[in-house]
Amino acid sequence: MVNLGETFPNFLAKTTVGDIMFHEWLKDSWGILFSHPADFTPVCTTELARVVQLQPEFVKRNVKVIALSCDSVESHQKWCNDIKVYAGCSGDVFPYPIIADENRELATELQMIDPDEKDAQGIPLTARAVFIVDPNKKMRLSILYPATTGRNFDEIVRVVDSLQLCDKHKVATPVDWKPGQDVMVQPSVPDTEVKKLFPSLTVVALPSGKGYIRKTPQP
Ligand code: BEZ
């Protein structure tokens, strides 16, 4: 189990582009590791296709993406053709690697297993986990969805934008925030400093009179 802010484990994995040591493969990039239950299944195909379509957005943000399931490299490679066609992608090369965790070592270590979803042999499959890792290899986000609910990868891009912005400035992003919209000053910034750091600040008046909602245009 890895907690937010802890170093994400380094691991050696068999993938569609050969063996990868995770930290060395990431180099100075951000990373998104996401798992799915199985190859050649409908919801998984839509998810991996969306990640193909979003690849330019990940590149723009210096994010490397890697998928994982318990099927073999050969199965992943055949499935990649379906995913590319479903995504409407004409390129020859599949834009991100897929880990073949056939013995479930990594899925078990990272607690990606869904005990309710089993393969034909009755062995539990991986759930829909997502981990975001920063360039210091710290885990910054962890989510776990059940097999029957496809994820929203636009939301994952939005989280990356929020993380990268809030690493640079003492701000936090509010509900449903989209890049370009106002952000909140972090509660740790004292009122004595806030005007210096954020001259365009507005404080929202609320019944408590505590002045804790301090909005500013996105730095
Ligand atoms: C799917 O990807 O469609 C799926 C996989 C496992 C269980 C349910 C749905």
XYZ file of N, CA and C and ligand atoms in Angstrom:
666
model
N 0.855 -1.202 0.000
C 0.000 0.000 0.000
C 0.889 1.250 0.000
N 0.679 2.139 -0.961
C 1.446 3.389 -1.002
C 0.483 4.520 -0.637
N 0.923 5.408 0.233
C 0.085 6.550 0.605
C 0.483 7.779 -0.203
N -0.411 8.748 -0.271
C -0.103 10.007 -0.953
C 1.161 10.604 -0.350
N 2.047 11.059 -1.220
C 3.279 11.708 -0.749
C 4.423 10.744 -0.523
N 4.142 9.432 -0.513
C 5.225 8.441 -0.355
C 5.861 8.150 -1.713
N 7.090 7.649 -1.649
C 7.771 7.270 -2.896
C 7.062 6.070 -3.516
N 6.727 6.197 -4.791
C 6.056 5.094 -5.478
C 7.094 3.989 -5.700
N 6.734 2.719 -5.479
C 7.735 1.655 -5.622
C 8.337 1.615 -7.033
N 9.620 1.333 -7.096
C 10.239 1.058 -8.394
C 9.996 -0.423 -8.694
N 9.831 -0.793 -9.944
C 9.585 -2.206 -10.264
C 10.053 -2.491 -11.688
N 10.361 -3.770 -11.889
C 10.709 -4.233 -13.237
C 9.463 -4.889 -13.818
N 9.076 -4.510 -15.044
C 7.848 -5.075 -15.619
C 8.067 -5.457 -17.078
N 7.383 -6.545 -17.456
C 7.340 -6.948 -18.877
C 6.271 -6.099 -19.544
N 6.582 -5.462 -20.669
C 5.587 -4.599 -21.315
C 5.603 -4.816 -22.826
N 4.680 -4.135 -23.474
C 4.590 -4.215 -24.945
C 5.793 -3.575 -25.642
N 6.610 -2.826 -24.901
C 7.828 -2.261 -25.515
C 9.080 -2.840 -24.867
N 8.973 -4.027 -24.262
C 10.115 -4.676 -23.610
C 10.089 -4.440 -22.109
N 11.167 -4.871 -21.446
C 11.214 -4.731 -19.982
C 11.438 -3.268 -19.591
N 10.752 -2.854 -18.545
C 10.845 -1.472 -18.080
C 11.145 -1.467 -16.589
N 12.130 -0.675 -16.173
C 12.283 -0.335 -14.740
C 11.539 0.979 -14.573
N 10.516 0.982 -13.740
C 9.560 2.093 -13.734
C 10.230 3.454 -13.522
N 11.045 3.602 -12.483
C 11.634 4.921 -12.193
C 12.548 5.373 -13.327
N 13.330 4.444 -13.863
C 14.269 4.801 -14.934
C 13.494 5.153 -16.201
N 12.403 4.464 -16.445
C 11.562 4.763 -17.620
C 10.925 6.156 -17.483
N 10.527 6.508 -16.263
C 9.902 7.821 -16.052
C 10.886 8.966 -16.264
N 12.150 8.724 -15.910
C 13.170 9.799 -15.907
C 12.621 11.019 -15.152
N 12.560 12.191 -15.816
C 12.113 13.405 -15.110
C 10.640 13.723 -15.379
N 9.909 12.770 -15.930
C 8.512 13.027 -16.273
C 7.594 12.765 -15.083
N 6.388 13.294 -15.186
C 5.295 12.799 -14.359
C 4.888 11.436 -14.942
N 4.203 10.620 -14.146
C 3.765 9.317 -14.658
C 2.325 9.029 -14.256
N 1.617 8.344 -15.169
C 0.287 7.820 -14.821
C 0.317 6.323 -15.085
N 0.134 5.559 -14.020
C 0.023 4.104 -14.139
C -1.438 3.766 -13.903
N -2.056 3.084 -14.885
C -3.470 2.728 -14.673
C -3.700 1.279 -15.068
N -4.571 0.622 -14.298
C -4.847 -0.794 -14.568
C -6.268 -0.957 -15.092
N -6.514 -2.091 -15.719
C -7.846 -2.414 -16.235
C -8.040 -3.921 -16.068
N -9.280 -4.400 -16.060
C -9.505 -5.826 -15.750
C -8.942 -6.812 -16.776
N -9.150 -6.557 -18.071
C -8.735 -7.586 -19.039
C -8.718 -7.025 -20.454
N -7.907 -7.644 -21.308
C -7.862 -7.276 -22.726
C -9.160 -7.728 -23.420
N -9.452 -7.116 -24.529
C -10.611 -7.481 -25.367
C -11.931 -7.465 -24.577
N -12.074 -6.449 -23.734
C -13.352 -6.242 -23.032
C -13.841 -4.832 -23.380
N -15.162 -4.632 -23.386
C -15.676 -3.394 -23.991
C -15.293 -2.107 -23.276
N -15.531 -2.031 -21.966
C -15.249 -0.770 -21.259
C -13.744 -0.456 -21.303
N -12.926 -1.482 -21.097
C -11.469 -1.282 -21.134
C -11.041 -0.737 -22.491
N -11.637 -1.230 -23.559
C -11.256 -0.769 -24.900
C -11.568 0.723 -25.050
N -12.733 1.146 -24.526
C -13.062 2.581 -24.628
C -12.085 3.419 -23.805
N -11.675 2.904 -22.665
C -10.751 3.669 -21.804
C -9.373 3.795 -22.447
N -8.833 2.662 -22.915
C -7.481 2.747 -23.488
C -7.481 3.567 -24.775
N -8.616 3.531 -25.509
C -8.727 4.355 -26.722
C -8.747 5.839 -26.357
N -9.431 6.188 -25.289
C -9.471 7.607 -24.863
C -8.070 8.075 -24.471
N -7.312 7.190 -23.843
C -5.940 7.560 -23.453
C -5.064 7.734 -24.705
N -5.335 6.945 -25.742
C -4.630 7.167 -27.030
C -4.953 8.568 -27.536
N -6.240 8.922 -27.538
C -6.650 10.243 -28.058
C -6.055 11.388 -27.232
N -5.908 11.160 -25.933
C -5.409 12.231 -25.040
C -3.882 12.313 -24.993
N -3.215 11.432 -25.741
C -1.750 11.388 -25.667
C -1.093 12.756 -25.885
N -1.535 13.562 -26.880
C -0.904 14.893 -27.042
C -1.050 15.762 -25.791
N -2.168 15.617 -25.069
C -2.356 16.392 -23.835
C -1.357 15.943 -22.761
N -1.123 14.630 -22.695
C -0.162 14.135 -21.698
C 1.257 14.588 -22.060
N 1.598 14.522 -23.336
C 2.947 14.951 -23.772
C 3.162 16.420 -23.416
N 2.135 17.265 -23.714
C 2.229 18.702 -23.397
C 2.547 18.947 -21.924
N 2.063 18.055 -21.067
C 2.212 18.228 -19.620
C 3.382 17.427 -19.050
N 4.220 16.875 -19.945
C 5.378 16.077 -19.501
C 4.954 14.863 -18.665
N 3.902 14.189 -19.138
C 3.388 13.004 -18.434
C 3.573 11.770 -19.322
N 4.186 10.713 -18.742
C 4.260 9.418 -19.437
C 3.170 8.504 -18.876
N 2.475 7.829 -19.770
C 1.358 6.972 -19.366
C 1.744 5.507 -19.580
N 1.326 4.652 -18.647
C 1.563 3.211 -18.802
C 0.346 2.462 -18.247
N -0.152 1.486 -18.995
C -1.324 0.708 -18.575
C -0.866 -0.642 -18.011
N -1.772 -1.340 -17.364
C -1.433 -2.656 -16.774
C -2.662 -3.548 -16.735
N -2.488 -4.808 -17.159
C -3.469 -5.842 -16.817
C -2.750 -7.172 -16.728
N -3.492 -8.212 -16.371
C -2.868 -9.510 -16.112
C -2.783 -10.391 -17.360
N -3.067 -9.831 -18.536
C -2.924 -10.595 -19.782
C -1.474 -10.519 -20.267
N -1.175 -11.349 -21.299
C 0.210 -11.454 -21.784
C 0.572 -10.302 -22.722
N 1.858 -10.142 -22.975
C 2.324 -9.131 -23.943
C 1.709 -9.418 -25.319
N 1.658 -10.696 -25.704
C 1.123 -11.053 -27.030
C -0.346 -10.641 -27.129
N -1.106 -10.897 -26.072
C -2.519 -10.510 -26.059
C -2.640 -8.983 -26.149
N -1.831 -8.274 -25.342
C -1.875 -6.799 -25.354
C -1.603 -6.292 -26.774
N -0.573 -6.890 -27.418
C -0.189 -6.376 -28.742
C -1.314 -6.561 -29.769
N -1.999 -7.704 -29.704
C -3.131 -7.932 -30.639
C -4.262 -6.947 -30.328
N -4.521 -6.740 -29.057
C -5.617 -5.854 -28.626
C -5.342 -4.405 -29.042
N -4.046 -4.019 -29.042
C -3.682 -2.629 -29.397
C -4.246 -2.249 -30.767
N -4.322 -3.202 -31.702
C -4.872 -2.884 -33.033
C -6.334 -2.478 -32.928
N -7.096 -3.204 -32.107
C -8.511 -2.846 -31.891
C -8.617 -1.460 -31.248
N -7.767 -1.225 -30.257
C -7.839 0.059 -29.520
C -7.552 1.217 -30.459
N -6.521 1.040 -31.300
C -6.164 2.132 -32.232
C -7.324 2.427 -33.182
N -7.939 1.391 -33.705
C -9.059 1.599 -34.633
C -10.226 2.262 -33.895
N -10.518 1.783 -32.689
C -11.629 2.370 -31.916
C -11.360 3.851 -31.623
N -10.071 4.185 -31.417
C -9.698 5.578 -31.104
C -9.651 6.449 -32.356
N -9.734 5.814 -33.534
C -9.602 6.573 -34.783
C -8.166 7.032 -34.996
N -7.216 6.224 -34.513
C -5.787 6.591 -34.569
C -5.145 5.879 -35.756
N -4.479 6.648 -36.608
C -3.932 6.037 -37.829
C -2.460 5.653 -37.680
N -1.807 6.069 -36.568
C -0.361 5.805 -36.398
C -0.047 4.313 -36.312
N 1.193 3.956 -36.696
C 1.614 2.548 -36.627
C 1.940 2.134 -35.197
N 2.500 3.082 -34.452
C 3.009 2.751 -33.113
C 1.947 3.055 -32.061
N 1.724 2.090 -31.169
C 0.799 2.346 -30.059
C 1.502 3.318 -29.105
N 0.825 4.410 -28.695
C 1.565 5.518 -28.075
C 2.004 5.340 -26.621
N 1.614 4.267 -25.967
C 2.095 4.070 -24.590
C 2.196 2.572 -24.318
N 3.075 2.174 -23.385
C 3.246 0.741 -23.112
C 2.123 0.162 -22.248
N 1.949 -1.142 -22.365
C 1.007 -1.860 -21.485
C 1.791 -2.962 -20.766
N 1.699 -2.964 -19.445
C 2.397 -3.968 -18.631
C 1.622 -5.284 -18.662
N 2.368 -6.393 -18.804
C 1.762 -7.732 -18.730
C 2.097 -8.308 -17.353
N 1.165 -8.186 -16.439
C 1.397 -8.624 -15.050
C 0.725 -9.980 -14.853
N 1.195 -10.971 -15.630
C 0.477 -12.252 -15.699
C 0.391 -12.975 -14.354
N 1.442 -12.840 -13.529
C 1.369 -13.531 -12.221
C 0.813 -12.627 -11.110
N 0.339 -11.435 -11.480
C -0.355 -10.502 -10.568
C 0.515 -9.991 -9.427
N 1.846 -10.072 -9.613
C 2.751 -9.626 -8.538
C 2.591 -8.139 -8.270
N 2.621 -7.364 -9.372
C 2.537 -5.913 -9.245
C 1.137 -5.490 -8.793
N 0.137 -6.117 -9.387
C -1.251 -5.784 -9.033
C -1.505 -6.052 -7.557
N -0.902 -7.107 -7.033
C -1.068 -7.433 -5.618
C -0.319 -6.422 -4.757
N 0.946 -6.128 -5.148
C 1.756 -5.175 -4.360
C 1.067 -3.810 -4.293
N 0.469 -3.400 -5.416
C -0.116 -2.051 -5.477
C -1.614 -2.050 -5.133
N -2.109 -3.208 -4.698
C -3.516 -3.353 -4.272
C -4.492 -2.919 -5.362
N -4.253 -3.429 -6.565
C -5.128 -3.125 -7.697
C -6.172 -4.221 -7.927
N -6.141 -5.266 -7.125
C -7.002 -6.435 -7.375
C -8.442 -6.160 -6.923
N -9.394 -6.613 -7.766
C -10.817 -6.526 -7.409
C -11.304 -7.952 -7.111
N -11.543 -8.275 -5.848
C -11.897 -9.662 -5.504
C -13.199 -10.117 -6.138
N -14.040 -9.170 -6.566
C -15.348 -9.541 -7.144
C -15.286 -9.855 -8.631
N -14.185 -9.492 -9.304
C -14.068 -9.743 -10.751
C -13.047 -10.836 -10.971
N -13.497 -11.933 -11.594
C -12.591 -13.082 -11.723
C -12.455 -13.490 -13.186
N -11.321 -14.071 -13.553
C -11.149 -14.579 -14.915
C -11.794 -15.968 -15.033
N -11.633 -16.622 -16.207
C -12.300 -17.910 -16.455
C -11.851 -18.984 -15.461
N -10.634 -18.810 -14.909
C -10.124 -19.785 -13.924
C -10.539 -19.427 -12.488
N -11.288 -18.338 -12.347
C -11.735 -17.923 -11.005
C -10.698 -17.099 -10.258
N -9.670 -16.617 -10.981
C -8.623 -15.813 -10.315
C -8.998 -14.334 -10.431
N -8.938 -13.588 -9.313
C -9.349 -12.179 -9.349
C -8.558 -11.355 -10.359
N -9.287 -10.410 -10.991
C -8.696 -9.522 -12.002
C -8.329 -8.190 -11.364
N -7.621 -7.389 -12.147
C -7.301 -6.039 -11.680
C -8.532 -5.143 -11.810
N -8.665 -4.212 -10.857
C -9.719 -3.185 -10.923
C -9.209 -2.031 -11.788
N -9.967 -0.939 -11.808
C -9.557 0.248 -12.590
C -8.861 1.222 -11.637
N -7.579 0.980 -11.416
C -6.784 1.855 -10.534
C -6.076 2.913 -11.378
N -5.854 4.083 -10.780
C -5.019 5.121 -11.409
C -4.085 5.670 -10.334
N -2.797 5.737 -10.680
C -1.822 6.390 -9.797
C -1.127 7.485 -10.590
N -1.052 8.669 -10.003
C -0.240 9.741 -10.600
C 1.012 9.902 -9.740
N 2.157 9.890 -10.431
C 3.464 9.966 -9.761
C 4.174 11.209 -10.283
N 4.793 11.981 -9.382
C 5.437 13.218 -9.835
C 6.900 12.955 -10.219
N 7.601 13.947 -10.729
C 8.989 13.709 -11.171
C 9.934 13.312 -10.028
N 9.537 13.556 -8.771
C 10.334 13.068 -7.624
C 9.934 11.662 -7.221
N 9.066 11.045 -8.032
C 8.582 9.668 -7.810
C 7.659 9.550 -6.597
N 7.079 10.664 -6.182
C 6.116 10.628 -5.081
C 4.721 10.362 -5.640
N 3.937 9.557 -4.931
C 2.565 9.331 -5.389
C 1.706 10.540 -5.027
N 0.992 11.085 -6.032
C 0.234 12.308 -5.824
C -1.270 12.104 -5.934
N -1.688 11.004 -6.533
C -3.132 10.705 -6.622
C -3.302 9.202 -6.739
N -4.374 8.716 -6.141
C -4.703 7.299 -6.240
C -6.211 7.173 -6.324
N -6.727 6.510 -7.355
C -8.160 6.235 -7.392
C -8.385 4.775 -7.763
N -9.514 4.247 -7.358
C -9.836 2.847 -7.620
C -11.312 2.754 -7.984
N -11.569 2.356 -9.212
C -12.950 2.201 -9.692
C -13.241 0.717 -9.890
N -14.514 0.345 -9.771
C -14.867 -1.050 -10.057
C -14.851 -1.323 -11.565
N -14.826 -2.603 -11.906
C -14.723 -3.015 -13.319
C -15.873 -2.488 -14.163
N -17.045 -2.331 -13.568
C -18.218 -1.969 -14.372
C -18.349 -0.461 -14.625
N -17.448 0.353 -14.064
C -17.520 1.810 -14.264
C -16.262 2.311 -14.963
N -16.426 2.743 -16.206
C -15.291 3.319 -16.929
C -14.928 4.666 -16.338
N -13.613 4.968 -16.378
C -13.148 6.236 -15.793
C -13.300 7.394 -16.769
N -13.140 8.615 -16.239
C -13.180 9.829 -17.057
C -11.752 10.362 -17.142
N -11.086 10.133 -18.260
C -9.678 10.529 -18.352
C -9.490 12.024 -18.557
N -10.553 12.745 -18.966
C -10.460 14.213 -18.958
C -10.256 14.695 -17.518
N -10.880 14.005 -16.585
C -10.710 14.347 -15.167
C -9.258 14.104 -14.726
N -8.658 13.049 -15.253
C -7.264 12.759 -14.877
C -6.347 13.880 -15.397
N -6.607 14.351 -16.625
C -5.823 15.474 -17.172
C -6.035 16.712 -16.292
N -7.279 16.937 -15.861
C -7.600 18.088 -15.018
C -6.829 18.019 -13.689
N -6.722 16.816 -13.139
C -5.972 16.660 -11.886
C -4.488 16.988 -12.108
N -3.950 16.527 -13.228
C -2.538 16.835 -13.528
C -2.359 18.352 -13.593
N -3.285 19.048 -14.256
C -3.199 20.518 -14.344
C -3.231 21.139 -12.952
N -4.120 20.642 -12.113
C -4.229 21.175 -10.758
C -2.945 20.916 -9.964
N -2.444 19.682 -10.033
C -1.220 19.342 -9.284
C -0.049 20.206 -9.725
N 0.098 20.360 -11.052
C 1.248 21.115 -11.562
C 1.128 22.593 -11.183
N -0.089 23.135 -11.234
C -0.301 24.541 -10.856
C -0.027 24.753 -9.362
N -0.580 23.854 -8.528
C -0.480 24.038 -7.073
C 0.925 23.719 -6.545
N 1.730 23.010 -7.344
C 3.142 22.819 -6.976
C 3.925 24.114 -7.164
N 3.475 24.956 -8.089
C 4.217 26.186 -8.414
C 3.766 27.373 -7.566
N 2.495 27.401 -7.198
C 1.917 28.562 -6.509
C 1.152 28.077 -5.282
N 1.006 28.975 -4.290
C 0.325 28.572 -3.037
C -1.188 28.689 -3.206
N -1.707 27.935 -4.172
C -3.141 27.967 -4.460
C -3.694 26.552 -4.449
N -5.017 26.476 -4.463
C -5.720 25.197 -4.557
C -6.872 25.404 -5.541
N -7.284 24.339 -6.224
C -8.317 24.507 -7.254
C -9.673 24.043 -6.725
N -10.722 24.851 -6.899
C -12.029 24.517 -6.315
C -12.791 23.470 -7.126
N -13.983 23.197 -6.651
C -14.845 22.206 -7.295
C -15.001 22.507 -8.791
N -14.894 21.465 -9.599
C -15.130 21.550 -11.046
C -14.241 22.572 -11.757
N -13.149 22.950 -11.118
C -12.232 23.945 -11.706
C -11.740 23.479 -13.082
N -11.629 24.466 -13.957
C -11.004 24.196 -15.264
C -9.881 25.208 -15.446
N -8.794 24.835 -16.143
C -7.680 25.758 -16.333
C -8.168 27.111 -16.841
N -7.660 28.170 -16.252
C -8.047 29.528 -16.640
C -9.040 30.139 -15.662
N -9.720 29.315 -14.892
C -10.694 29.842 -13.933
C -9.998 30.243 -12.631
N -10.711 31.039 -11.821
C -10.167 31.473 -10.529
C -9.795 30.277 -9.651
N -8.814 30.530 -8.779
C -8.383 29.494 -7.827
C -8.456 30.073 -6.416
N -8.257 29.236 -5.431
C -8.292 29.654 -4.020
C -6.865 29.759 -3.486
N -6.647 30.759 -2.637
C -5.350 30.823 -1.941
C -5.350 29.744 -0.859
N -4.227 29.055 -0.714
C -4.168 27.979 0.290
C -4.344 28.545 1.701
N -5.070 27.825 2.567
C -5.311 28.303 3.936
C -4.018 28.584 4.708
N -2.897 27.953 4.314
C -1.634 28.153 5.052
C -1.007 29.532 4.801
N -1.495 30.267 3.798
C -0.941 31.605 3.531
C -1.590 32.599 4.501
N -0.785 33.250 5.389
C -1.397 34.160 6.373
C -1.961 35.412 5.706
N -3.022 35.973 6.309
C -3.652 37.190 5.775
C -2.642 38.334 5.641
N -1.615 38.323 6.483
C -0.613 39.397 6.436
C 0.224 39.340 5.152
N 0.284 38.187 4.510
C 1.117 38.047 3.299
C 0.305 37.960 2.024
N -0.991 37.715 2.190
C -1.767 37.301 1.026
C -1.846 38.391 -0.056
N -1.960 39.632 0.339
C -2.106 40.737 -0.634
C -0.823 40.932 -1.450
N 0.306 40.670 -0.778
C 1.602 40.795 -1.452
C 1.718 39.711 -2.540
N 1.306 38.492 -2.183
C 1.436 37.362 -3.121
C 0.363 37.391 -4.203
N -0.836 37.822 -3.820
C -1.976 37.783 -4.756
C -2.683 39.134 -4.743
N -2.173 40.130 -5.466
C -2.739 41.486 -5.401
C -4.180 41.559 -5.893
N -4.617 40.621 -6.749
C -5.993 40.679 -7.277
C -6.978 39.852 -6.460
N -6.612 39.616 -5.231
C -7.415 38.762 -4.335
C -8.819 39.323 -4.068
N -9.826 38.433 -4.032
C -11.125 38.843 -3.482
C -11.498 37.852 -2.366
N -12.056 38.401 -1.292
C -12.450 37.546 -0.166
C -13.970 37.438 -0.180
N -14.471 36.208 -0.181
C -15.917 35.995 -0.250
C -16.517 36.180 1.152
N -17.557 37.043 1.229
C -18.210 37.291 2.522
C -19.193 36.156 2.825
N -19.063 35.560 3.998
C -19.955 34.476 4.438
C -20.399 34.752 5.878
N -21.501 34.106 6.328
C -22.033 34.421 7.657
C -21.004 34.300 8.785
N -20.075 33.390 8.687
C -19.103 33.215 9.785
C -18.173 34.418 9.923
N -18.024 35.194 8.841
C -17.104 36.345 8.873
C -15.640 35.944 8.924
N -15.338 34.668 8.651
C -13.951 34.196 8.802
C -13.064 34.528 7.598
N -13.655 34.887 6.475
C -12.850 35.317 5.313
C -11.904 34.248 4.791
N -12.348 33.014 4.813
C -11.437 31.927 4.429
C -11.499 31.564 2.951
N -12.515 32.098 2.234
C -12.536 31.838 0.789
C -11.889 33.033 0.108
N -10.597 32.849 -0.218
C -9.790 33.925 -0.803
C -9.500 33.540 -2.248
N -10.219 34.201 -3.153
C -10.126 33.835 -4.574
C -9.132 34.722 -5.282
N -8.478 34.154 -6.276
C -7.547 34.948 -7.079
C -7.557 34.393 -8.506
N -7.295 35.254 -9.494
C -7.180 34.698 -10.844
C -6.057 33.653 -10.873
N -6.178 32.684 -11.772
C -5.149 31.633 -11.865
C -3.784 32.266 -12.155
N -2.774 32.017 -11.284
C -1.448 32.587 -11.541
C -0.878 32.055 -12.866
C -15.252 -4.245 -19.527
O -14.144 -3.760 -19.766
O -16.212 -4.052 -20.268
C -15.447 -5.083 -18.292
C -14.427 -5.857 -17.807
C -14.651 -6.633 -16.676
C -15.897 -6.625 -16.044
C -16.907 -5.804 -16.538
C -16.690 -5.028 -17.679
